[in-house]
């Protein structure tokens, strides 16, 4: 039984066909087209190609950055694709493929979180929260082994957890959102501001950036921190502290057994995980008198979203058959 998972990213669309045991049987990838209509056509052609090669596909799951309505078919908003405002993405794809199979749409962070739950570090957990530290901060919540989407499909937007009153202005229009303090972008901002304030300590970061403070990038901060550079370590401690505070806030509400940290920034390992775990316990209510959630690094890799959304789509088909 095959399911097709499509991951629409900013630069590429990846498609993977998985069997019911989440085994990848076919994978393709193309650059992301510029318009919504061209994206639809691309997805339809990826489906046709998969059918030609493998025979029947039971379902299509599409993972995309942005807000997905509670119906799991409509993009209500996306920062990347302007046409995706109340856009019935699943309807459009189903029309293009003559309604041969059902299509579901899921937010990229939810898809990746589900992938992590079924094949990654979250396997075997019951209540799990995934936090993805990349350019921004994404999240997914699994409660009692089910993806928790909330009432309007808007749950787990942890990147916009209001952390700092009157803090940094966020792309969402509000101020002080968690992702302004926990992301690759925040890492760069903390490092640049540290070099400005303490230039005598900034020699290594300035050397890596060719002497230009504004040219300091995340990978330079990672490299400096790995070498033991004081300001590089400071920047990781800062985002780690905010990550820990956010986990404590989330634990107060959801009491999960596991947090999973994913995204590009976590590649530095302990440089981020140590301050995150330390501050998680530091800010956890009644920490001395309760079990603590385990904090793990994600293991499902870049295809987690594709695996996750393919499975969510297949589950939906099977649930309907059993209903
Ligand atoms: Zn925000």
PDB file of C-alpha atoms and ligand atoms in Angstrom:
ATOM      1  CA  UNK A   1       0.000   0.000   0.000  1.00  0.00           C
ATOM      2  CA  UNK A   2       1.650   3.221  -1.183  1.00  0.00           C
ATOM      3  CA  UNK A   3       1.256   6.819  -0.101  1.00  0.00           C
ATOM      4  CA  UNK A   4       2.827   9.862  -1.763  1.00  0.00           C
ATOM      5  CA  UNK A   5       4.337  12.556   0.472  1.00  0.00           C
ATOM      6  CA  UNK A   6       5.100  15.939  -1.070  1.00  0.00           C
ATOM      7  CA  UNK A   7       7.202  18.536   0.739  1.00  0.00           C
ATOM      8  CA  UNK A   8       6.884  22.010  -0.750  1.00  0.00           C
ATOM      9  CA  UNK A   9       9.931  23.978   0.369  1.00  0.00           C
ATOM     10  CA  UNK A  10      11.082  27.492  -0.472  1.00  0.00           C
ATOM     11  CA  UNK A  11      13.573  26.270  -3.067  1.00  0.00           C
ATOM     12  CA  UNK A  12      12.560  22.682  -3.887  1.00  0.00           C
ATOM     13  CA  UNK A  13       9.619  20.312  -3.995  1.00  0.00           C
ATOM     14  CA  UNK A  14      10.536  16.824  -2.811  1.00  0.00           C
ATOM     15  CA  UNK A  15       8.254  13.854  -3.413  1.00  0.00           C
ATOM     16  CA  UNK A  16       8.562  10.424  -1.825  1.00  0.00           C
ATOM     17  CA  UNK A  17       6.467   7.287  -2.174  1.00  0.00           C
ATOM     18  CA  UNK A  18       6.330   5.224   1.040  1.00  0.00           C
ATOM     19  CA  UNK A  19       4.867   1.836   1.804  1.00  0.00           C
ATOM     20  CA  UNK A  20       2.725   1.231   4.910  1.00  0.00           C
ATOM     21  CA  UNK A  21       5.912   0.547   6.937  1.00  0.00           C
ATOM     22  CA  UNK A  22       7.262   4.017   6.049  1.00  0.00           C
ATOM     23  CA  UNK A  23       9.857   2.539   3.732  1.00  0.00           C
ATOM     24  CA  UNK A  24      10.865   4.900   0.929  1.00  0.00           C
ATOM     25  CA  UNK A  25      10.346   3.258  -2.472  1.00  0.00           C
ATOM     26  CA  UNK A  26      10.780   6.252  -4.795  1.00  0.00           C
ATOM     27  CA  UNK A  27      12.057   9.795  -4.406  1.00  0.00           C
ATOM     28  CA  UNK A  28      12.144  12.778  -6.766  1.00  0.00           C
ATOM     29  CA  UNK A  29      12.966  16.443  -6.377  1.00  0.00           C
ATOM     30  CA  UNK A  30      12.506  19.570  -8.529  1.00  0.00           C
ATOM     31  CA  UNK A  31      13.011  23.325  -7.995  1.00  0.00           C
ATOM     32  CA  UNK A  32       9.875  25.009  -6.589  1.00  0.00           C
ATOM     33  CA  UNK A  33       7.946  26.750  -9.406  1.00  0.00           C
ATOM     34  CA  UNK A  34       7.133  30.443  -9.015  1.00  0.00           C
ATOM     35  CA  UNK A  35       3.326  30.385  -9.088  1.00  0.00           C
ATOM     36  CA  UNK A  36       0.622  28.471  -7.222  1.00  0.00           C
ATOM     37  CA  UNK A  37      -0.768  27.116 -10.517  1.00  0.00           C
ATOM     38  CA  UNK A  38       2.629  25.809 -11.609  1.00  0.00           C
ATOM     39  CA  UNK A  39       3.111  24.169  -8.191  1.00  0.00           C
ATOM     40  CA  UNK A  40      -0.237  22.360  -8.599  1.00  0.00           C
ATOM     41  CA  UNK A  41       0.744  21.103 -12.052  1.00  0.00           C
ATOM     42  CA  UNK A  42       4.096  19.916 -10.713  1.00  0.00           C
ATOM     43  CA  UNK A  43       2.468  17.925  -7.892  1.00  0.00           C
ATOM     44  CA  UNK A  44      -0.007  16.332 -10.323  1.00  0.00           C
ATOM     45  CA  UNK A  45       2.827  15.289 -12.609  1.00  0.00           C
ATOM     46  CA  UNK A  46       4.784  13.815  -9.670  1.00  0.00           C
ATOM     47  CA  UNK A  47       1.695  11.763  -8.813  1.00  0.00           C
ATOM     48  CA  UNK A  48       1.262  10.559 -12.422  1.00  0.00           C
ATOM     49  CA  UNK A  49       4.919   9.571 -12.577  1.00  0.00           C
ATOM     50  CA  UNK A  50       4.616   7.585  -9.329  1.00  0.00           C
ATOM     51  CA  UNK A  51       1.487   5.753 -10.566  1.00  0.00           C
ATOM     52  CA  UNK A  52       3.159   4.893 -13.866  1.00  0.00           C
ATOM     53  CA  UNK A  53       6.124   3.378 -12.062  1.00  0.00           C
ATOM     54  CA  UNK A  54       4.507   1.735  -9.036  1.00  0.00           C
ATOM     55  CA  UNK A  55       0.813   1.283  -9.755  1.00  0.00           C
ATOM     56  CA  UNK A  56      -1.845   2.338  -7.289  1.00  0.00           C
ATOM     57  CA  UNK A  57      -1.159   5.171  -4.827  1.00  0.00           C
ATOM     58  CA  UNK A  58      -3.708   5.333  -1.980  1.00  0.00           C
ATOM     59  CA  UNK A  59      -3.306   8.935  -0.861  1.00  0.00           C
ATOM     60  CA  UNK A  60      -1.365  12.162  -1.321  1.00  0.00           C
ATOM     61  CA  UNK A  61      -0.131  14.222   1.611  1.00  0.00           C
ATOM     62  CA  UNK A  62       1.232  17.714   1.025  1.00  0.00           C
ATOM     63  CA  UNK A  63       3.455  19.446   3.565  1.00  0.00           C
ATOM     64  CA  UNK A  64       3.838  23.213   3.220  1.00  0.00           C
ATOM     65  CA  UNK A  65       5.023  26.186   5.264  1.00  0.00           C
ATOM     66  CA  UNK A  66       2.100  28.320   6.382  1.00  0.00           C
ATOM     67  CA  UNK A  67      -1.262  28.004   8.057  1.00  0.00           C
ATOM     68  CA  UNK A  68      -3.561  25.125   7.133  1.00  0.00           C
ATOM     69  CA  UNK A  69      -7.277  25.292   7.960  1.00  0.00           C
ATOM     70  CA  UNK A  70      -8.945  22.761  10.259  1.00  0.00           C
ATOM     71  CA  UNK A  71     -10.276  20.944   7.135  1.00  0.00           C
ATOM     72  CA  UNK A  72      -6.682  19.981   6.252  1.00  0.00           C
ATOM     73  CA  UNK A  73      -7.300  21.032   2.658  1.00  0.00           C
ATOM     74  CA  UNK A  74      -6.998  24.802   2.572  1.00  0.00           C
ATOM     75  CA  UNK A  75      -3.941  27.048   2.950  1.00  0.00           C
ATOM     76  CA  UNK A  76      -5.217  30.053   4.905  1.00  0.00           C
ATOM     77  CA  UNK A  77      -1.911  31.922   4.748  1.00  0.00           C
ATOM     78  CA  UNK A  78       1.663  31.446   3.596  1.00  0.00           C
ATOM     79  CA  UNK A  79       4.521  33.935   3.768  1.00  0.00           C
ATOM     80  CA  UNK A  80       6.176  32.265   0.738  1.00  0.00           C
ATOM     81  CA  UNK A  81       3.362  32.017  -1.815  1.00  0.00           C
ATOM     82  CA  UNK A  82       1.155  35.140  -2.057  1.00  0.00           C
ATOM     83  CA  UNK A  83      -1.746  33.292  -3.786  1.00  0.00           C
ATOM     84  CA  UNK A  84      -2.134  30.999  -0.771  1.00  0.00           C
ATOM     85  CA  UNK A  85      -4.702  33.013   1.143  1.00  0.00           C
ATOM     86  CA  UNK A  86      -7.789  30.858   1.767  1.00  0.00           C
ATOM     87  CA  UNK A  87      -6.486  28.755  -1.098  1.00  0.00           C
ATOM     88  CA  UNK A  88      -8.158  25.329  -1.590  1.00  0.00           C
ATOM     89  CA  UNK A  89      -4.925  23.499  -2.401  1.00  0.00           C
ATOM     90  CA  UNK A  90      -6.291  19.944  -1.979  1.00  0.00           C
ATOM     91  CA  UNK A  91      -9.306  20.729  -4.250  1.00  0.00           C
ATOM     92  CA  UNK A  92      -7.021  22.009  -6.997  1.00  0.00           C
ATOM     93  CA  UNK A  93      -4.776  18.941  -6.906  1.00  0.00           C
ATOM     94  CA  UNK A  94      -7.724  16.514  -6.793  1.00  0.00           C
ATOM     95  CA  UNK A  95      -9.219  18.175  -9.897  1.00  0.00           C
ATOM     96  CA  UNK A  96      -5.932  17.851 -11.758  1.00  0.00           C
ATOM     97  CA  UNK A  97      -5.714  14.118 -10.994  1.00  0.00           C
ATOM     98  CA  UNK A  98      -9.378  13.424 -11.806  1.00  0.00           C
ATOM     99  CA  UNK A  99     -10.197  12.723  -8.143  1.00  0.00           C
ATOM    100  CA  UNK A 100      -8.341   9.409  -8.307  1.00  0.00           C
ATOM    101  CA  UNK A 101      -7.069   9.652  -4.707  1.00  0.00           C
ATOM    102  CA  UNK A 102      -7.742  11.917  -1.722  1.00  0.00           C
ATOM    103  CA  UNK A 103      -5.321  14.741  -0.900  1.00  0.00           C
ATOM    104  CA  UNK A 104      -4.586  16.177   2.530  1.00  0.00           C
ATOM    105  CA  UNK A 105      -2.534  19.252   3.365  1.00  0.00           C
ATOM    106  CA  UNK A 106      -0.553  19.716   6.568  1.00  0.00           C
ATOM    107  CA  UNK A 107       1.686  22.401   7.976  1.00  0.00           C
ATOM    108  CA  UNK A 108       5.413  21.606   7.497  1.00  0.00           C
ATOM    109  CA  UNK A 109       6.271  21.623  11.207  1.00  0.00           C
ATOM    110  CA  UNK A 110       3.358  19.296  12.021  1.00  0.00           C
ATOM    111  CA  UNK A 111       4.379  16.974   9.186  1.00  0.00           C
ATOM    112  CA  UNK A 112       8.010  16.846  10.366  1.00  0.00           C
ATOM    113  CA  UNK A 113       6.889  16.330  13.975  1.00  0.00           C
ATOM    114  CA  UNK A 114       4.713  13.405  12.935  1.00  0.00           C
ATOM    115  CA  UNK A 115       7.610  11.952  10.906  1.00  0.00           C
ATOM    116  CA  UNK A 116       9.831  12.220  13.978  1.00  0.00           C
ATOM    117  CA  UNK A 117       7.145  10.486  16.031  1.00  0.00           C
ATOM    118  CA  UNK A 118       6.699   7.512  13.677  1.00  0.00           C
ATOM    119  CA  UNK A 119      10.296   6.851  12.564  1.00  0.00           C
ATOM    120  CA  UNK A 120      12.603   9.167  14.542  1.00  0.00           C
ATOM    121  CA  UNK A 121      13.555  10.024  18.119  1.00  0.00           C
ATOM    122  CA  UNK A 122       9.901  10.237  19.147  1.00  0.00           C
ATOM    123  CA  UNK A 123       9.159   6.576  18.419  1.00  0.00           C
ATOM    124  CA  UNK A 124       7.495   4.939  21.417  1.00  0.00           C
ATOM    125  CA  UNK A 125       6.666   8.190  23.208  1.00  0.00           C
ATOM    126  CA  UNK A 126       3.103   9.138  24.122  1.00  0.00           C
ATOM    127  CA  UNK A 127       3.068  12.893  24.646  1.00  0.00           C
ATOM    128  CA  UNK A 128       5.753  14.589  22.599  1.00  0.00           C
ATOM    129  CA  UNK A 129       6.596  18.154  21.633  1.00  0.00           C
ATOM    130  CA  UNK A 130       8.919  18.808  18.711  1.00  0.00           C
ATOM    131  CA  UNK A 131      10.727  22.141  18.427  1.00  0.00           C
ATOM    132  CA  UNK A 132      12.491  22.876  15.144  1.00  0.00           C
ATOM    133  CA  UNK A 133      15.215  25.507  15.428  1.00  0.00           C
ATOM    134  CA  UNK A 134      15.977  26.758  11.918  1.00  0.00           C
ATOM    135  CA  UNK A 135      15.641  30.188  10.346  1.00  0.00           C
ATOM    136  CA  UNK A 136      12.615  30.485  12.644  1.00  0.00           C
ATOM    137  CA  UNK A 137      11.142  28.229  15.341  1.00  0.00           C
ATOM    138  CA  UNK A 138       8.578  25.572  14.383  1.00  0.00           C
ATOM    139  CA  UNK A 139       6.656  23.178  16.556  1.00  0.00           C
ATOM    140  CA  UNK A 140       4.472  20.087  16.622  1.00  0.00           C
ATOM    141  CA  UNK A 141       2.499  18.496  19.442  1.00  0.00           C
ATOM    142  CA  UNK A 142       1.610  14.808  19.776  1.00  0.00           C
ATOM    143  CA  UNK A 143      -0.916  14.017  22.524  1.00  0.00           C
ATOM    144  CA  UNK A 144      -1.815  10.396  23.328  1.00  0.00           C
ATOM    145  CA  UNK A 145      -0.193   9.292  20.081  1.00  0.00           C
ATOM    146  CA  UNK A 146      -2.213  11.717  17.942  1.00  0.00           C
ATOM    147  CA  UNK A 147      -1.090  14.875  16.179  1.00  0.00           C
ATOM    148  CA  UNK A 148      -2.758  17.743  18.046  1.00  0.00           C
ATOM    149  CA  UNK A 149      -3.959  20.382  15.567  1.00  0.00           C
ATOM    150  CA  UNK A 150      -6.182  22.481  17.852  1.00  0.00           C
ATOM    151  CA  UNK A 151      -9.674  23.723  16.988  1.00  0.00           C
ATOM    152  CA  UNK A 152      -8.688  25.793  13.955  1.00  0.00           C
ATOM    153  CA  UNK A 153      -5.538  23.999  12.780  1.00  0.00           C
ATOM    154  CA  UNK A 154      -3.430  26.638  14.521  1.00  0.00           C
ATOM    155  CA  UNK A 155      -1.965  24.664  17.443  1.00  0.00           C
ATOM    156  CA  UNK A 156       1.780  24.331  18.075  1.00  0.00           C
ATOM    157  CA  UNK A 157       2.776  27.741  16.675  1.00  0.00           C
ATOM    158  CA  UNK A 158       5.446  27.808  19.378  1.00  0.00           C
ATOM    159  CA  UNK A 159       7.606  30.229  17.389  1.00  0.00           C
ATOM    160  CA  UNK A 160       5.101  32.909  18.267  1.00  0.00           C
ATOM    161  CA  UNK A 161       4.797  32.115  21.954  1.00  0.00           C
ATOM    162  CA  UNK A 162       4.928  35.596  23.492  1.00  0.00           C
ATOM    163  CA  UNK A 163       8.121  35.448  25.598  1.00  0.00           C
ATOM    164  CA  UNK A 164       9.345  39.034  26.016  1.00  0.00           C
ATOM    165  CA  UNK A 165       7.011  41.998  26.643  1.00  0.00           C
ATOM    166  CA  UNK A 166       7.817  44.764  24.128  1.00  0.00           C
ATOM    167  CA  UNK A 167      10.657  42.593  22.759  1.00  0.00           C
ATOM    168  CA  UNK A 168      12.042  42.228  19.240  1.00  0.00           C
ATOM    169  CA  UNK A 169       9.544  42.836  16.428  1.00  0.00           C
ATOM    170  CA  UNK A 170       8.526  39.574  14.748  1.00  0.00           C
ATOM    171  CA  UNK A 171       7.590  38.967  11.115  1.00  0.00           C
ATOM    172  CA  UNK A 172       4.080  38.133  12.351  1.00  0.00           C
ATOM    173  CA  UNK A 173       3.599  41.754  13.480  1.00  0.00           C
ATOM    174  CA  UNK A 174       3.780  41.071  17.220  1.00  0.00           C
ATOM    175  CA  UNK A 175       6.765  41.675  19.504  1.00  0.00           C
ATOM    176  CA  UNK A 176       8.834  39.392  21.692  1.00  0.00           C
ATOM    177  CA  UNK A 177       7.896  36.097  19.970  1.00  0.00           C
ATOM    178  CA  UNK A 178       9.953  33.035  20.926  1.00  0.00           C
ATOM    179  CA  UNK A 179      11.505  32.662  17.462  1.00  0.00           C
ATOM    180  CA  UNK A 180      13.127  36.084  17.805  1.00  0.00           C
ATOM    181  CA  UNK A 181      15.220  34.484  20.606  1.00  0.00           C
ATOM    182  CA  UNK A 182      15.413  30.838  19.495  1.00  0.00           C
ATOM    183  CA  UNK A 183      16.483  30.484  15.842  1.00  0.00           C
ATOM    184  CA  UNK A 184      19.464  30.704  13.532  1.00  0.00           C
ATOM    185  CA  UNK A 185      18.520  34.347  12.975  1.00  0.00           C
ATOM    186  CA  UNK A 186      18.550  35.000  16.735  1.00  0.00           C
ATOM    187  CA  UNK A 187      21.921  33.249  17.045  1.00  0.00           C
ATOM    188  CA  UNK A 188      23.403  35.667  14.512  1.00  0.00           C
ATOM    189  CA  UNK A 189      21.826  38.673  16.224  1.00  0.00           C
ATOM    190  CA  UNK A 190      23.165  37.667  19.656  1.00  0.00           C
ATOM    191  CA  UNK A 191      26.653  37.079  18.225  1.00  0.00           C
ATOM    192  CA  UNK A 192      26.741  40.399  16.316  1.00  0.00           C
ATOM    193  CA  UNK A 193      25.550  42.385  19.311  1.00  0.00           C
ATOM    194  CA  UNK A 194      28.127  40.665  21.546  1.00  0.00           C
ATOM    195  CA  UNK A 195      30.935  41.585  19.133  1.00  0.00           C
ATOM    196  CA  UNK A 196      29.708  45.206  19.027  1.00  0.00           C
ATOM    197  CA  UNK A 197      29.624  45.451  22.812  1.00  0.00           C
ATOM    198  CA  UNK A 198      32.841  43.519  23.487  1.00  0.00           C
ATOM    199  CA  UNK A 199      35.029  43.998  20.378  1.00  0.00           C
ATOM    200  CA  UNK A 200      38.170  42.980  22.314  1.00  0.00           C
ATOM    201  CA  UNK A 201      36.663  39.464  22.616  1.00  0.00           C
ATOM    202  CA  UNK A 202      35.346  39.353  19.057  1.00  0.00           C
ATOM    203  CA  UNK A 203      38.602  38.672  17.204  1.00  0.00           C
ATOM    204  CA  UNK A 204      37.729  35.128  16.067  1.00  0.00           C
ATOM    205  CA  UNK A 205      34.210  35.973  14.851  1.00  0.00           C
ATOM    206  CA  UNK A 206      35.526  39.057  13.037  1.00  0.00           C
ATOM    207  CA  UNK A 207      38.269  36.987  11.465  1.00  0.00           C
ATOM    208  CA  UNK A 208      35.697  34.469  10.180  1.00  0.00           C
ATOM    209  CA  UNK A 209      33.432  37.231   8.811  1.00  0.00           C
ATOM    210  CA  UNK A 210      36.208  39.172   7.061  1.00  0.00           C
ATOM    211  CA  UNK A 211      36.067  41.972   9.651  1.00  0.00           C
ATOM    212  CA  UNK A 212      32.415  42.822   8.982  1.00  0.00           C
ATOM    213  CA  UNK A 213      30.115  42.445  12.013  1.00  0.00           C
ATOM    214  CA  UNK A 214      27.001  42.332   9.814  1.00  0.00           C
ATOM    215  CA  UNK A 215      28.515  39.478   7.790  1.00  0.00           C
ATOM    216  CA  UNK A 216      28.631  37.159  10.853  1.00  0.00           C
ATOM    217  CA  UNK A 217      26.575  34.079   9.935  1.00  0.00           C
ATOM    218  CA  UNK A 218      25.267  31.155  11.936  1.00  0.00           C
ATOM    219  CA  UNK A 219      27.873  28.703  10.633  1.00  0.00           C
ATOM    220  CA  UNK A 220      30.667  31.090  11.734  1.00  0.00           C
ATOM    221  CA  UNK A 221      29.146  31.288  15.215  1.00  0.00           C
ATOM    222  CA  UNK A 222      28.975  27.458  15.284  1.00  0.00           C
ATOM    223  CA  UNK A 223      32.593  27.160  14.223  1.00  0.00           C
ATOM    224  CA  UNK A 224      33.823  29.733  16.756  1.00  0.00           C
ATOM    225  CA  UNK A 225      31.790  28.106  19.549  1.00  0.00           C
ATOM    226  CA  UNK A 226      33.173  24.657  18.706  1.00  0.00           C
ATOM    227  CA  UNK A 227      36.684  26.123  19.058  1.00  0.00           C
ATOM    228  CA  UNK A 228      35.729  27.426  22.502  1.00  0.00           C
ATOM    229  CA  UNK A 229      35.382  31.082  21.491  1.00  0.00           C
ATOM    230  CA  UNK A 230      33.758  33.037  24.334  1.00  0.00           C
ATOM    231  CA  UNK A 231      31.301  35.068  22.248  1.00  0.00           C
ATOM    232  CA  UNK A 232      30.313  32.112  20.067  1.00  0.00           C
ATOM    233  CA  UNK A 233      29.512  30.146  23.215  1.00  0.00           C
ATOM    234  CA  UNK A 234      27.650  33.148  24.628  1.00  0.00           C
ATOM    235  CA  UNK A 235      25.353  33.253  21.566  1.00  0.00           C
ATOM    236  CA  UNK A 236      24.529  29.521  21.893  1.00  0.00           C
ATOM    237  CA  UNK A 237      23.959  29.908  25.625  1.00  0.00           C
ATOM    238  CA  UNK A 238      21.484  32.701  24.915  1.00  0.00           C
ATOM    239  CA  UNK A 239      19.339  30.746  22.443  1.00  0.00           C
ATOM    240  CA  UNK A 240      19.720  27.659  24.639  1.00  0.00           C
ATOM    241  CA  UNK A 241      18.438  29.586  27.642  1.00  0.00           C
ATOM    242  CA  UNK A 242      15.408  30.824  25.726  1.00  0.00           C
ATOM    243  CA  UNK A 243      14.781  27.345  24.383  1.00  0.00           C
ATOM    244  CA  UNK A 244      14.850  25.988  27.943  1.00  0.00           C
ATOM    245  CA  UNK A 245      12.477  28.698  29.173  1.00  0.00           C
ATOM    246  CA  UNK A 246      10.073  27.923  26.313  1.00  0.00           C
ATOM    247  CA  UNK A 247      10.142  24.193  27.065  1.00  0.00           C
ATOM    248  CA  UNK A 248       9.374  24.948  30.713  1.00  0.00           C
ATOM    249  CA  UNK A 249       6.414  27.105  29.664  1.00  0.00           C
ATOM    250  CA  UNK A 250       5.142  24.393  27.310  1.00  0.00           C
ATOM    251  CA  UNK A 251       5.619  21.703  29.993  1.00  0.00           C
ATOM    252  CA  UNK A 252       3.525  23.745  32.401  1.00  0.00           C
ATOM    253  CA  UNK A 253       0.581  23.458  30.018  1.00  0.00           C
ATOM    254  CA  UNK A 254       1.057  20.064  28.310  1.00  0.00           C
ATOM    255  CA  UNK A 255       3.272  18.003  30.671  1.00  0.00           C
ATOM    256  CA  UNK A 256       4.846  15.973  27.815  1.00  0.00           C
ATOM    257  CA  UNK A 257       7.143  12.972  28.379  1.00  0.00           C
ATOM    258  CA  UNK A 258       9.510  14.050  25.575  1.00  0.00           C
ATOM    259  CA  UNK A 259      10.826  17.167  23.855  1.00  0.00           C
ATOM    260  CA  UNK A 260      12.585  16.688  20.547  1.00  0.00           C
ATOM    261  CA  UNK A 261      14.828  19.412  19.203  1.00  0.00           C
ATOM    262  CA  UNK A 262      15.326  19.477  15.436  1.00  0.00           C
ATOM    263  CA  UNK A 263      16.386  21.917  12.737  1.00  0.00           C
ATOM    264  CA  UNK A 264      19.734  23.022  11.332  1.00  0.00           C
ATOM    265  CA  UNK A 265      20.946  24.772  14.502  1.00  0.00           C
ATOM    266  CA  UNK A 266      20.892  21.588  16.609  1.00  0.00           C
ATOM    267  CA  UNK A 267      23.763  20.162  14.533  1.00  0.00           C
ATOM    268  CA  UNK A 268      26.097  21.716  17.147  1.00  0.00           C
ATOM    269  CA  UNK A 269      24.765  19.187  19.683  1.00  0.00           C
ATOM    270  CA  UNK A 270      25.664  19.881  23.315  1.00  0.00           C
ATOM    271  CA  UNK A 271      26.536  23.531  22.668  1.00  0.00           C
ATOM    272  CA  UNK A 272      22.791  24.080  22.320  1.00  0.00           C
ATOM    273  CA  UNK A 273      21.365  21.087  24.188  1.00  0.00           C
ATOM    274  CA  UNK A 274      23.259  21.607  27.475  1.00  0.00           C
ATOM    275  CA  UNK A 275      22.034  25.175  28.128  1.00  0.00           C
ATOM    276  CA  UNK A 276      18.563  24.204  26.874  1.00  0.00           C
ATOM    277  CA  UNK A 277      18.259  21.272  29.303  1.00  0.00           C
ATOM    278  CA  UNK A 278      19.793  23.236  32.172  1.00  0.00           C
ATOM    279  CA  UNK A 279      17.358  26.113  31.750  1.00  0.00           C
ATOM    280  CA  UNK A 280      14.408  23.812  31.130  1.00  0.00           C
ATOM    281  CA  UNK A 281      14.852  22.396  34.634  1.00  0.00           C
ATOM    282  CA  UNK A 282      15.725  25.817  36.044  1.00  0.00           C
ATOM    283  CA  UNK A 283      12.397  27.300  34.946  1.00  0.00           C
ATOM    284  CA  UNK A 284      10.248  24.188  35.362  1.00  0.00           C
ATOM    285  CA  UNK A 285       7.602  24.563  38.028  1.00  0.00           C
ATOM    286  CA  UNK A 286       8.091  22.213  41.029  1.00  0.00           C
ATOM    287  CA  UNK A 287      11.154  20.786  39.256  1.00  0.00           C
ATOM    288  CA  UNK A 288      12.437  19.020  42.366  1.00  0.00           C
ATOM    289  CA  UNK A 289       9.159  17.191  42.916  1.00  0.00           C
ATOM    290  CA  UNK A 290       8.188  15.877  39.493  1.00  0.00           C
ATOM    291  CA  UNK A 291       9.568  13.687  36.707  1.00  0.00           C
ATOM    292  CA  UNK A 292      11.269  15.647  33.929  1.00  0.00           C
ATOM    293  CA  UNK A 293      10.528  15.184  30.249  1.00  0.00           C
ATOM    294  CA  UNK A 294      13.465  13.758  28.303  1.00  0.00           C
ATOM    295  CA  UNK A 295      15.035  16.166  25.803  1.00  0.00           C
ATOM    296  CA  UNK A 296      16.311  14.477  22.628  1.00  0.00           C
ATOM    297  CA  UNK A 297      17.859  15.517  19.335  1.00  0.00           C
ATOM    298  CA  UNK A 298      15.763  14.729  16.235  1.00  0.00           C
ATOM    299  CA  UNK A 299      16.955  11.774  14.171  1.00  0.00           C
ATOM    300  CA  UNK A 300      14.513  11.468  11.233  1.00  0.00           C
ATOM    301  CA  UNK A 301      16.475  13.898   9.035  1.00  0.00           C
ATOM    302  CA  UNK A 302      15.386  16.136   6.165  1.00  0.00           C
ATOM    303  CA  UNK A 303      12.764  13.720   4.857  1.00  0.00           C
ATOM    304  CA  UNK A 304      10.814  13.726   8.166  1.00  0.00           C
ATOM    305  CA  UNK A 305       8.117  16.032   6.746  1.00  0.00           C
ATOM    306  CA  UNK A 306       7.646  13.911   3.621  1.00  0.00           C
ATOM    307  CA  UNK A 307       7.455  10.664   5.633  1.00  0.00           C
ATOM    308  CA  UNK A 308       5.113  12.270   8.167  1.00  0.00           C
ATOM    309  CA  UNK A 309       2.639  13.759   5.708  1.00  0.00           C
ATOM    310  CA  UNK A 310       2.560  10.581   3.584  1.00  0.00           C
ATOM    311  CA  UNK A 311       1.570   8.646   6.713  1.00  0.00           C
ATOM    312  CA  UNK A 312      -1.014  11.222   7.829  1.00  0.00           C
ATOM    313  CA  UNK A 313      -2.633  11.001   4.383  1.00  0.00           C
ATOM    314  CA  UNK A 314      -2.683   7.187   4.460  1.00  0.00           C
ATOM    315  CA  UNK A 315      -4.132   7.157   7.998  1.00  0.00           C
ATOM    316  CA  UNK A 316      -6.938   9.441   6.859  1.00  0.00           C
ATOM    317  CA  UNK A 317      -7.837   7.082   4.011  1.00  0.00           C
ATOM    318  CA  UNK A 318      -7.761   4.029   6.317  1.00  0.00           C
ATOM    319  CA  UNK A 319      -9.870   5.816   8.951  1.00  0.00           C
ATOM    320  CA  UNK A 320     -12.493   6.622   6.330  1.00  0.00           C
ATOM    321  CA  UNK A 321     -12.548   3.014   5.132  1.00  0.00           C
ATOM    322  CA  UNK A 322     -13.051   1.790   8.685  1.00  0.00           C
ATOM    323  CA  UNK A 323     -15.731   4.379   9.517  1.00  0.00           C
TER     324      UNK A 323
HETATM  325 ZN1  LIG B   1       5.629  36.236  15.936  1.00  0.00          ZN
END
